[in-house]
PDB file of C-alpha atoms in Angstrom:
ATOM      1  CA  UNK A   2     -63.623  82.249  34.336  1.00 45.00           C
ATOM      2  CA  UNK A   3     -61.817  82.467  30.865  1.00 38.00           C
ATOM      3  CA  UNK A   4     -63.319  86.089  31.139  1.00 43.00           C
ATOM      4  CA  UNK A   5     -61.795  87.036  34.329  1.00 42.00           C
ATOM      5  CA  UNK A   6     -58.295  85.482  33.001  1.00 45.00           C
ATOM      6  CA  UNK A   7     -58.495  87.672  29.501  1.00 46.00           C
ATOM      7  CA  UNK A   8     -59.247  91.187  32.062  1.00 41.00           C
ATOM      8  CA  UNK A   9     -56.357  90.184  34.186  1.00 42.00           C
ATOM      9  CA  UNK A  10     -53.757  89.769  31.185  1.00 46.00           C
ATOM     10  CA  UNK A  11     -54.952  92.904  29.708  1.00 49.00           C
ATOM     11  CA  UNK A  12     -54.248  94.068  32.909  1.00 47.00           C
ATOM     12  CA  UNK A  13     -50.410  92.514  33.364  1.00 45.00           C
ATOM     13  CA  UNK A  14     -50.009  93.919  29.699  1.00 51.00           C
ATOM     14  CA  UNK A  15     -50.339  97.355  30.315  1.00 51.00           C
ATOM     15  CA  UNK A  16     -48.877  97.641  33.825  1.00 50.00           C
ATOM     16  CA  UNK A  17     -45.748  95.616  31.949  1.00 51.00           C
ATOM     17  CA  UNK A  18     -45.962  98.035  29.227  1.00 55.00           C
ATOM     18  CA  UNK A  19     -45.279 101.634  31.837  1.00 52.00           C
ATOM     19  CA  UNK A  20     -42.333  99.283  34.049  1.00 51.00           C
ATOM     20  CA  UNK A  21     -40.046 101.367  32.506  1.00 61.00           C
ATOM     21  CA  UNK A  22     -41.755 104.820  33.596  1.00 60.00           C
ATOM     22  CA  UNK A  23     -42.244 105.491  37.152  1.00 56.00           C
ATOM     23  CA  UNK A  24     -44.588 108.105  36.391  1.00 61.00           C
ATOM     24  CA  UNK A  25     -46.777 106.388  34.212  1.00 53.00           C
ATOM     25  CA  UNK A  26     -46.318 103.049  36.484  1.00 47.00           C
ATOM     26  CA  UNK A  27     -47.534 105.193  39.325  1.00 46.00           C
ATOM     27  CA  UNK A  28     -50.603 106.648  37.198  1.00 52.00           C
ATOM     28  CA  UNK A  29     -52.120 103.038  36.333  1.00 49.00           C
ATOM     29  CA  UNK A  30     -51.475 101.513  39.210  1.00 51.00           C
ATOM     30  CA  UNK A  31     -53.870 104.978  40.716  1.00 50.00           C
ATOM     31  CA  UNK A  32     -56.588 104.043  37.918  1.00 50.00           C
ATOM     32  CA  UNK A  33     -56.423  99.743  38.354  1.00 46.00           C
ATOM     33  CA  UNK A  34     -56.230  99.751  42.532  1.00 45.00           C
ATOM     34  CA  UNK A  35     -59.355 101.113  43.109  1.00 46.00           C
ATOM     35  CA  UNK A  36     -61.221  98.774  40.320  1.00 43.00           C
ATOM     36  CA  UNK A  37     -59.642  95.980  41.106  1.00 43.00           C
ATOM     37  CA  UNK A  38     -59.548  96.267  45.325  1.00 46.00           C
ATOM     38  CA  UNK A  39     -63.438  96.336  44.720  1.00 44.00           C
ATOM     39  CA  UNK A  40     -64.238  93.484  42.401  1.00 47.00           C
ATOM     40  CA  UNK A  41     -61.779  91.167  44.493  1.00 45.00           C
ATOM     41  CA  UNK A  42     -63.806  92.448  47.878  1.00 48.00           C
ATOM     42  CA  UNK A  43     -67.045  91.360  46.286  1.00 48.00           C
ATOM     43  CA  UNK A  44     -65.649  88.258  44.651  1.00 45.00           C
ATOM     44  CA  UNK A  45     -64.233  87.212  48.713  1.00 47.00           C
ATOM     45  CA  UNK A  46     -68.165  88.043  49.784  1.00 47.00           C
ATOM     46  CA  UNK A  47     -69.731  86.096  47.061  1.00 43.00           C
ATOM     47  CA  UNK A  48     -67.211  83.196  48.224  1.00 45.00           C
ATOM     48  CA  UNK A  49     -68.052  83.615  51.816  1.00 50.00           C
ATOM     49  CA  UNK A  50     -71.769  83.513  50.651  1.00 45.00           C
ATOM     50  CA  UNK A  51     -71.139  80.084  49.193  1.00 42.00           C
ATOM     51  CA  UNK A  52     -69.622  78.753  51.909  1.00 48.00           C
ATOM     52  CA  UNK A  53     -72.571  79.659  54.104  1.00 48.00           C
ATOM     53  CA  UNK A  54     -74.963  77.561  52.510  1.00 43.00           C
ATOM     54  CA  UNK A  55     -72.372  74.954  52.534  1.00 49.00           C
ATOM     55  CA  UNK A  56     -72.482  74.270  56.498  1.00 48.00           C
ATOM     56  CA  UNK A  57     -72.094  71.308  57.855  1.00 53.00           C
ATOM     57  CA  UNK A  58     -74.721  69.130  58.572  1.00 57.00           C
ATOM     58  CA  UNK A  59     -76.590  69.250  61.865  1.00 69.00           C
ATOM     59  CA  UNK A  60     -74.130  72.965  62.486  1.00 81.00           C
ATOM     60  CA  UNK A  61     -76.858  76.096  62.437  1.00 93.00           C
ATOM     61  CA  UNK A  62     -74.903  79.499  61.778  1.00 96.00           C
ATOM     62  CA  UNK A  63     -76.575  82.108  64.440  1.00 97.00           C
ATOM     63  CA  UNK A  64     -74.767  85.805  63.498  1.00 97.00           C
ATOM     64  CA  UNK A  65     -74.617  88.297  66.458  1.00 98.00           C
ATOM     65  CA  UNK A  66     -73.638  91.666  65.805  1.00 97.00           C
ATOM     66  CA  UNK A  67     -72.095  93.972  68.399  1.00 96.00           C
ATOM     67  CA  UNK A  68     -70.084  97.184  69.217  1.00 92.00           C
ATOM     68  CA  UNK A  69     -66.338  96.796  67.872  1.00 90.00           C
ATOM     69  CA  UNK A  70     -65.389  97.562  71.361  1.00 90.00           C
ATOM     70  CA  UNK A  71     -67.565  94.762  73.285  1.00 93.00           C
ATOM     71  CA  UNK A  72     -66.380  92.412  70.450  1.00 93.00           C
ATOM     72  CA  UNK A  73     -63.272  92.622  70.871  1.00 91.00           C
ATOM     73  CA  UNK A  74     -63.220  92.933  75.001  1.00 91.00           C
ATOM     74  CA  UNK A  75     -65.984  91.328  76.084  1.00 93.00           C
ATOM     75  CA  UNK A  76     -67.074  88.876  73.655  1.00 94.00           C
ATOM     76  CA  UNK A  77     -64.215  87.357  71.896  1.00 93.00           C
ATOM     77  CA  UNK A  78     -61.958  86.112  74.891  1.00 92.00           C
ATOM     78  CA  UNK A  79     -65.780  84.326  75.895  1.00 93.00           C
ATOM     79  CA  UNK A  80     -66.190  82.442  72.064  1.00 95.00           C
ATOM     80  CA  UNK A  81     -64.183  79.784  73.146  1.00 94.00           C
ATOM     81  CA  UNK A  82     -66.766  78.978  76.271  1.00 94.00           C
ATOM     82  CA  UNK A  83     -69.155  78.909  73.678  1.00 96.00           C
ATOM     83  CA  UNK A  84     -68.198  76.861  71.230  1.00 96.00           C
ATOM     84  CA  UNK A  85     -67.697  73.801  74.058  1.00 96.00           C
ATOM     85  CA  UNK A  86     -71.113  74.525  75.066  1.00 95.00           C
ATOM     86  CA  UNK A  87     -72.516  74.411  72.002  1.00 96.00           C
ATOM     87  CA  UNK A  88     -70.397  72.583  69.469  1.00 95.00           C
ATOM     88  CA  UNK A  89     -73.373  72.683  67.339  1.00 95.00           C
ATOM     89  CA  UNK A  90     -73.418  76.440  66.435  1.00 97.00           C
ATOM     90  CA  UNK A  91     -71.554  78.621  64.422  1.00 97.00           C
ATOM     91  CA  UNK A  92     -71.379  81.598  65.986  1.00 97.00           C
ATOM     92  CA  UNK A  93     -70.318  84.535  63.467  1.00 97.00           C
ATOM     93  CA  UNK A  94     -69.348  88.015  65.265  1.00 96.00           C
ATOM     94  CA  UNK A  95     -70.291  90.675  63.719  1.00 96.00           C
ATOM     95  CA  UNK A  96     -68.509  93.555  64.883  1.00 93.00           C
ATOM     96  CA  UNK A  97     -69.831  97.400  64.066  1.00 90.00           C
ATOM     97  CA  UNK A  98     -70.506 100.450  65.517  1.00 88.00           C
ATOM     98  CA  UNK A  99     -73.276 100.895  63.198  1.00 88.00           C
ATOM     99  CA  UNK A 100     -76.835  99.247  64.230  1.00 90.00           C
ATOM    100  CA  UNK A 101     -78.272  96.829  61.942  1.00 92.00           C
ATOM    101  CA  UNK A 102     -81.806  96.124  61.198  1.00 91.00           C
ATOM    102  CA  UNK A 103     -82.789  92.881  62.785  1.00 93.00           C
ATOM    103  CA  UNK A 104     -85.729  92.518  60.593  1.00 90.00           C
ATOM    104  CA  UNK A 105     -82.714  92.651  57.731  1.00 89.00           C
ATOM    105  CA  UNK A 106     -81.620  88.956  58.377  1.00 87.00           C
ATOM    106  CA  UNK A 107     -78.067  90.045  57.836  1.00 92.00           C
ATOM    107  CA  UNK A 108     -78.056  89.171  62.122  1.00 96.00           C
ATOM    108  CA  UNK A 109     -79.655  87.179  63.986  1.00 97.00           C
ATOM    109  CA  UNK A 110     -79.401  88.957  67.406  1.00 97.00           C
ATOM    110  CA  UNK A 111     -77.824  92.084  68.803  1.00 97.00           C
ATOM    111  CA  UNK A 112     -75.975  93.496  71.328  1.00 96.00           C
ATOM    112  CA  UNK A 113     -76.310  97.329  71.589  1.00 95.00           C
ATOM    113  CA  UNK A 114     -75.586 100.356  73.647  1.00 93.00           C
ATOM    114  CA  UNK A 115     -77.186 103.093  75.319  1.00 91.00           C
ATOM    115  CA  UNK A 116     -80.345 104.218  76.340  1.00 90.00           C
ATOM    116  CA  UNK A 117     -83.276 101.502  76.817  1.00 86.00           C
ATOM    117  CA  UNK A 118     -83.956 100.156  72.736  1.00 82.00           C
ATOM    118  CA  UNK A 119     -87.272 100.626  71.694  1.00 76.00           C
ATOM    119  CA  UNK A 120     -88.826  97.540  71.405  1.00 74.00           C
ATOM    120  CA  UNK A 121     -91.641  97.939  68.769  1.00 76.00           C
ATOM    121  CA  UNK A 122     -91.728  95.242  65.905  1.00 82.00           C
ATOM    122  CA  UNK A 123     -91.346  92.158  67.182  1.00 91.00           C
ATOM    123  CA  UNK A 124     -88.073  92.944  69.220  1.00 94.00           C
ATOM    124  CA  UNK A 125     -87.444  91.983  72.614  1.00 93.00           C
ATOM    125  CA  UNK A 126     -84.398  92.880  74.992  1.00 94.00           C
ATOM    126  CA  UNK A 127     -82.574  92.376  77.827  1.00 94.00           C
ATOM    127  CA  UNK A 128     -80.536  94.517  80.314  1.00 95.00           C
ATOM    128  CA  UNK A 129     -76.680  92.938  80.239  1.00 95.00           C
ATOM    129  CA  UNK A 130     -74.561  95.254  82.107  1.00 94.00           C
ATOM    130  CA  UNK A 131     -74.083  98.950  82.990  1.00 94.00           C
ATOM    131  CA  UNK A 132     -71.260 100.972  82.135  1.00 94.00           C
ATOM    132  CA  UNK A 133     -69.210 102.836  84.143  1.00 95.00           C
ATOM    133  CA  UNK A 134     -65.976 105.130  82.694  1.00 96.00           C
ATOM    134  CA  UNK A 135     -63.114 106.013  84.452  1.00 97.00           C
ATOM    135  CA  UNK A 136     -59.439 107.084  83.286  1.00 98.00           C
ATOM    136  CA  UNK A 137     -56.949 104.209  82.475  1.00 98.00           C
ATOM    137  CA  UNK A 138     -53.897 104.448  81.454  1.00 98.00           C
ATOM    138  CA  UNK A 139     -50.174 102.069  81.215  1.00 98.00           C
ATOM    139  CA  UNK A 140     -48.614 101.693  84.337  1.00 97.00           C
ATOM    140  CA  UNK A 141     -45.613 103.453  83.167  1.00 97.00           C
ATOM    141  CA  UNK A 142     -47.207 106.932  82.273  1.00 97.00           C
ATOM    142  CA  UNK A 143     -47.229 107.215  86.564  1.00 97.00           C
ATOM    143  CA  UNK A 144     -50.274 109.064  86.598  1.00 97.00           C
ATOM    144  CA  UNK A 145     -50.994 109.619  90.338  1.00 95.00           C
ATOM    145  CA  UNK A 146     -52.877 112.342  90.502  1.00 95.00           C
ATOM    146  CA  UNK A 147     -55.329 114.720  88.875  1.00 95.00           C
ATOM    147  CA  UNK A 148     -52.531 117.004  87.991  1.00 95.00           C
ATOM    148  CA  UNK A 149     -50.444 114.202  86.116  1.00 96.00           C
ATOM    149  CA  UNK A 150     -53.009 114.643  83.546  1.00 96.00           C
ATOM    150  CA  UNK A 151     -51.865 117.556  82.122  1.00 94.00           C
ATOM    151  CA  UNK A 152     -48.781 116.699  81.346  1.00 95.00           C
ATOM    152  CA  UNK A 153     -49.745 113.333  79.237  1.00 97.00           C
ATOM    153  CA  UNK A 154     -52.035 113.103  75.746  1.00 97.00           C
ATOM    154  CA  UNK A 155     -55.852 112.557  76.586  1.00 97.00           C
ATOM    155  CA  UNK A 156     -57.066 109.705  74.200  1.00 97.00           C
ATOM    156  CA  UNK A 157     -60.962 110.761  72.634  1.00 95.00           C
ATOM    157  CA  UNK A 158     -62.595 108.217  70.736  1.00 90.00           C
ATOM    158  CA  UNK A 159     -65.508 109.348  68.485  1.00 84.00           C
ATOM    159  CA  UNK A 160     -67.529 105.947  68.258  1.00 78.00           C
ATOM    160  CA  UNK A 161     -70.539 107.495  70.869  1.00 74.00           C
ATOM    161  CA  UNK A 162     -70.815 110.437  68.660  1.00 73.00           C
ATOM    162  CA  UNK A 163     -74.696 109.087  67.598  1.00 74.00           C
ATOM    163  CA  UNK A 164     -75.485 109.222  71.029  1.00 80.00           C
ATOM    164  CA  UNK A 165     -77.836 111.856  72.703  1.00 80.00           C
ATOM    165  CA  UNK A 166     -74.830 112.823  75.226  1.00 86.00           C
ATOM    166  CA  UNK A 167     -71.439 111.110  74.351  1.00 84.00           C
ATOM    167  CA  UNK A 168     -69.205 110.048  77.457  1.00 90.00           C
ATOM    168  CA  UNK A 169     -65.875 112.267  77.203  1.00 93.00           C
ATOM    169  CA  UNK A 170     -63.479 113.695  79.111  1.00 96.00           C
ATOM    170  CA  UNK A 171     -64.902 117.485  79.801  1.00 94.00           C
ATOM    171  CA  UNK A 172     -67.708 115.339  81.041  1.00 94.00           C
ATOM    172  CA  UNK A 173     -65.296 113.418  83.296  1.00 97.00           C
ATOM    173  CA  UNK A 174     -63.764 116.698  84.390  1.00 97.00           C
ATOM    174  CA  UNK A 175     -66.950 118.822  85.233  1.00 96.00           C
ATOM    175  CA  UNK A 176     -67.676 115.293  87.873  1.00 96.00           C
ATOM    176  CA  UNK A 177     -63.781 115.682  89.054  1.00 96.00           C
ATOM    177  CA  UNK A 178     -64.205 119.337  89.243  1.00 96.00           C
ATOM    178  CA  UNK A 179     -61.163 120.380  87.270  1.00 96.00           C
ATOM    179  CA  UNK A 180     -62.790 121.383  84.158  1.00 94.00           C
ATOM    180  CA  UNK A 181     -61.183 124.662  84.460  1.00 94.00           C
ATOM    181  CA  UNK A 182     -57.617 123.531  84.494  1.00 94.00           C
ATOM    182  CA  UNK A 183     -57.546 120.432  82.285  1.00 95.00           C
ATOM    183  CA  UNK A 184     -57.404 120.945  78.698  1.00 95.00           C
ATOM    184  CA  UNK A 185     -59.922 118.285  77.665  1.00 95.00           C
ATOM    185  CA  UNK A 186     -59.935 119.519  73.601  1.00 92.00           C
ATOM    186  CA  UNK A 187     -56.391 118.539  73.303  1.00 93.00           C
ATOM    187  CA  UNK A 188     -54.911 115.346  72.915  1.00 95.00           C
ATOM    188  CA  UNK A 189     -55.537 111.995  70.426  1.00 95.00           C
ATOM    189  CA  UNK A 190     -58.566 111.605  68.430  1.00 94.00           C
ATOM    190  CA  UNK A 191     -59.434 108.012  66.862  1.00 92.00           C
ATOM    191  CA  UNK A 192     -62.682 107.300  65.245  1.00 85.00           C
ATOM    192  CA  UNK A 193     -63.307 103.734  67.284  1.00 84.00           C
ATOM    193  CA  UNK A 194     -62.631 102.708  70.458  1.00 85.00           C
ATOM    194  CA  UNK A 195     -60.311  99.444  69.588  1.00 85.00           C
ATOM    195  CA  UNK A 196     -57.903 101.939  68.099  1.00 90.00           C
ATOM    196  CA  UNK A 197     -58.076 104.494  71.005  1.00 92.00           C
ATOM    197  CA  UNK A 198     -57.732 101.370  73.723  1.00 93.00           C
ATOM    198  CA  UNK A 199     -54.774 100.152  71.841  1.00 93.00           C
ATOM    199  CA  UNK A 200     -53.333 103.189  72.004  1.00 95.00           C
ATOM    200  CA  UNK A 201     -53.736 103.478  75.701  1.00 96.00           C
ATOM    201  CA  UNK A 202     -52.290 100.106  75.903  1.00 95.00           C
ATOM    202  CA  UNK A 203     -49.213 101.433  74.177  1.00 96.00           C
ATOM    203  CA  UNK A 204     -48.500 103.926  76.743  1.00 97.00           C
ATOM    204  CA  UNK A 205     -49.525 106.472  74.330  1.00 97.00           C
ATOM    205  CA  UNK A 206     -52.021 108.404  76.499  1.00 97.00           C
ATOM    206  CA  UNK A 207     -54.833 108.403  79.074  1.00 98.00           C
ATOM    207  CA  UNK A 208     -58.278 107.069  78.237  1.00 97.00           C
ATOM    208  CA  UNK A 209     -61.605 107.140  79.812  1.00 96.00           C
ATOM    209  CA  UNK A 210     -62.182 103.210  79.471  1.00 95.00           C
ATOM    210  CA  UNK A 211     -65.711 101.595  80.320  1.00 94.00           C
ATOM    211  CA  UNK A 212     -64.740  99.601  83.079  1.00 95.00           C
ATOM    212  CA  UNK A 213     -66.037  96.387  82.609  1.00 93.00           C
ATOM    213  CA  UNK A 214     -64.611  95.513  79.188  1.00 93.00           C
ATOM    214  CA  UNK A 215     -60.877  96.176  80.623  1.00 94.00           C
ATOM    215  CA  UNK A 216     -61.314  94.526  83.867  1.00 92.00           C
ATOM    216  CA  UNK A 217     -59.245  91.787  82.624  1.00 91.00           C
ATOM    217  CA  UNK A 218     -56.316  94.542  81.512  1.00 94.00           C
ATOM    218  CA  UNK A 219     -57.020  95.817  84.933  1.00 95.00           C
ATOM    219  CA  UNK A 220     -56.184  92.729  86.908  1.00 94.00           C
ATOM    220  CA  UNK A 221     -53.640  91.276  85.128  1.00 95.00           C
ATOM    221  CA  UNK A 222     -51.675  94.902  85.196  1.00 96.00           C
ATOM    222  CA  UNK A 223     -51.544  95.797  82.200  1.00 96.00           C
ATOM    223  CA  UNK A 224     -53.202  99.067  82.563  1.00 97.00           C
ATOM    224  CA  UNK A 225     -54.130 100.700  85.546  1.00 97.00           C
ATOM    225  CA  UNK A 226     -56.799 102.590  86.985  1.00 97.00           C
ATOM    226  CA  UNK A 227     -55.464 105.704  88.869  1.00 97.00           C
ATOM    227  CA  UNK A 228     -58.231 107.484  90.255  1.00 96.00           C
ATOM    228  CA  UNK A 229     -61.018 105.389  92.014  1.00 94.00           C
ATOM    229  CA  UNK A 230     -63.782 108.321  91.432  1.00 94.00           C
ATOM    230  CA  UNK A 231     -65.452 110.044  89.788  1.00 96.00           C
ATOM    231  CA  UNK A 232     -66.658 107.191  87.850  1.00 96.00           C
ATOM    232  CA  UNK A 233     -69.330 107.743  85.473  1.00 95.00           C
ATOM    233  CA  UNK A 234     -72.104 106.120  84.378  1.00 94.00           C
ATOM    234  CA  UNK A 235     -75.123 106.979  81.918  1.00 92.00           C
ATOM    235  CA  UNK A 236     -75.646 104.126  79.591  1.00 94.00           C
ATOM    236  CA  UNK A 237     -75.909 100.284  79.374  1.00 94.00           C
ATOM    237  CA  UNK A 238     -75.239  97.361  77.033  1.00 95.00           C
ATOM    238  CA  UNK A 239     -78.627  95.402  75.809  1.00 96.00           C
ATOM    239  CA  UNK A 240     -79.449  92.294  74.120  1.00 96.00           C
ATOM    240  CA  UNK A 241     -82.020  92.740  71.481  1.00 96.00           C
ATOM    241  CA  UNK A 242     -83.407  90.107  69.265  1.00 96.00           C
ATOM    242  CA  UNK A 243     -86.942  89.458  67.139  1.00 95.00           C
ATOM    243  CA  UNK A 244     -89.055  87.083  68.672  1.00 94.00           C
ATOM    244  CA  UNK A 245     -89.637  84.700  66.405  1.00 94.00           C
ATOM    245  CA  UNK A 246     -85.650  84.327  66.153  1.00 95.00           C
ATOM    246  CA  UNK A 247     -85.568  83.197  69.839  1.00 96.00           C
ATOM    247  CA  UNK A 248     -88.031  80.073  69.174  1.00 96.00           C
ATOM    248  CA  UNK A 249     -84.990  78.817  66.878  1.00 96.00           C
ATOM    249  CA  UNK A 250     -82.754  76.431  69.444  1.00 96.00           C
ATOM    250  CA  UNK A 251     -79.333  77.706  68.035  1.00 97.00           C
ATOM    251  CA  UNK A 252     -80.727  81.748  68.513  1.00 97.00           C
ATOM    252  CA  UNK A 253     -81.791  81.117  71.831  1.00 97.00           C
ATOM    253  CA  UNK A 254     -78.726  79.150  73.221  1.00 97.00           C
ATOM    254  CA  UNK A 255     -77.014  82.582  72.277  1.00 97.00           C
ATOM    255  CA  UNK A 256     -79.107  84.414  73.845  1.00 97.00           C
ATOM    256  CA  UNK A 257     -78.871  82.221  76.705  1.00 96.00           C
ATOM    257  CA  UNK A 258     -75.245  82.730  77.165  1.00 96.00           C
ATOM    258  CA  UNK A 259     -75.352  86.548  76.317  1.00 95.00           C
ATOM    259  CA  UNK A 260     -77.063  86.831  79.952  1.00 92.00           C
ATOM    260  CA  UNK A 261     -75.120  83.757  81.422  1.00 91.00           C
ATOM    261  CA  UNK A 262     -72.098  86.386  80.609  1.00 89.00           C
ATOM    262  CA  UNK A 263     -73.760  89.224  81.505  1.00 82.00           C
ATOM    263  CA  UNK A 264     -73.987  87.510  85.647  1.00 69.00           C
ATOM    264  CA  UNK A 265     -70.530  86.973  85.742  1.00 63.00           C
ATOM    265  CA  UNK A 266     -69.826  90.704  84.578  1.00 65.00           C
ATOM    266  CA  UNK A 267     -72.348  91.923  86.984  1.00 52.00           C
ATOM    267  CA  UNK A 268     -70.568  89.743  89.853  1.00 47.00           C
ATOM    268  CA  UNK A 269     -67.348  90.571  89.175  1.00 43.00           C
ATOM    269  CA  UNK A 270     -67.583  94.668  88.768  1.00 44.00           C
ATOM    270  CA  UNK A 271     -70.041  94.730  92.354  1.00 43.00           C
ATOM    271  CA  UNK A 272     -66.665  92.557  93.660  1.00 42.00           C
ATOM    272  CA  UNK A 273     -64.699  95.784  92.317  1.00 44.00           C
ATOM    273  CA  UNK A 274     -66.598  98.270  93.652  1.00 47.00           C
TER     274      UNK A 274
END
């Protein structure tokens, strides 16, 4: 600790010591942000580590990593279900496009997309729901009709880029049949889909949404769904998990409520359709 203190007044020192010089100011603070953004990130993991194995007693921590756009649409607003169920479990979300190894024990359980997972190893899943895209857009862009399109941004997202055939918009048009007159290369590119959904919520463009994680946007008005086909779908959402981590009570209630979730979705899109 007195180690840490002597860095950090050496530190003060010499940033105190260029106040007087923008230029130089701006030069140190370019050499000490990057050092120092890094050893505070791994000094909040190694604190978060600590906690962990500080848990309560009779609490079991069960992580579950998923898609940042299921997290955030489909799994969070649910949390709260779960935790009354099962005050007994700390469930930690852990939200990323990129797929973890199971075997890793950085998660417990997963929840991935697209094709069928191979199941080799130990691993075992279970269908949750289907996709199905479709433009969305705010109610105030009054999009009406296939030629409103052109005349408002088109909002890409690049998080299925790892899949064998990404769901976009020139796939969208070839199905509507105006792939010849809309521009689909044009428009807003983000690199997830949180960022590209909040900009459709903005009223900043059109997006080709997955349907069932903005059903509740849907209903409550939010956004709005302008064209009731084509709708696409290709992939699905899957719950994989080892099997010896579903013999663990506190793994399995997840699991249990992953597909206890995944009826009500099911229910509730057939209503939809």
């Amino acid at each position: 600790m007195v180690q840490v203190g002597n860095v950090l007044a050496g530190a003060v020192t010499e940033i105190a010591a260029c106040a007087e010089d923008d230029e130089a100011l701006v030069h140190a603070g370019e050499q000490l942000y990057p050092v120092l953004n890094t050893g505070f990130d791994a000094f909040a993991q190694a604190i978060d580590a600590i906690r962990g194995t500080q848990a309560q007693p009779g609490r079991q921590r069960v992580t579950l990593t998923a898609p940042m756009g299921l997290a955030a649409r489909w799994l969070v607003p649910r949390l709260g279900e779960f935790a009354t169920q099962h005050p007994e479990v700390d469930l930690r979300i852990h939200a990323s496009d990129t797929v973890v190894d199971l075997h890793g024990g950085s998660a417990d359980l997963a929840v991935r997309y697209g094709d069928t997972p191979v199941t080799g190893g130990g691993l075992i899943t279970e269908h949750l729901f289907g996709d199905a895209y479709a433009p969305v857009c705010h109610p105030g862009l009054n999009v009406r009709s296939h030629d409103d399109l052109t005349r408002v941004p088109l909002i890409h997202s690049e998080w299925q880029r790892t899949l064998p055939q990404a769901i976009g918009w020139p796939m969208w048009a070839r199905a509507a049949g105006i792939e010849h007159t809309l521009k689909t290369d044009t428009g807003i590119v983000l690199s997830d889909d949180g960022h590209a959904m909040s900009a459709a919520m903005a009223g900043q463009g059109v997006i080709l949404a997955n349907l069932p994680l903005v059903r509740d946007a849907l209903e409550a008005g939010t956004l709005v769904q302008p064209f009731a086909a084509p709708v696409i779908q290709r992939y699905a959402f899957w719950a994989v998990a080892p099997s010896a981590r579903l013999e663990d009570a506190a793994v399995r209630a997840v699991w249990d409520w992953l597909c206890a979730c995944r009826e009500n979705t099911a229910r509730v899109h057939r209503s939809a359709q």
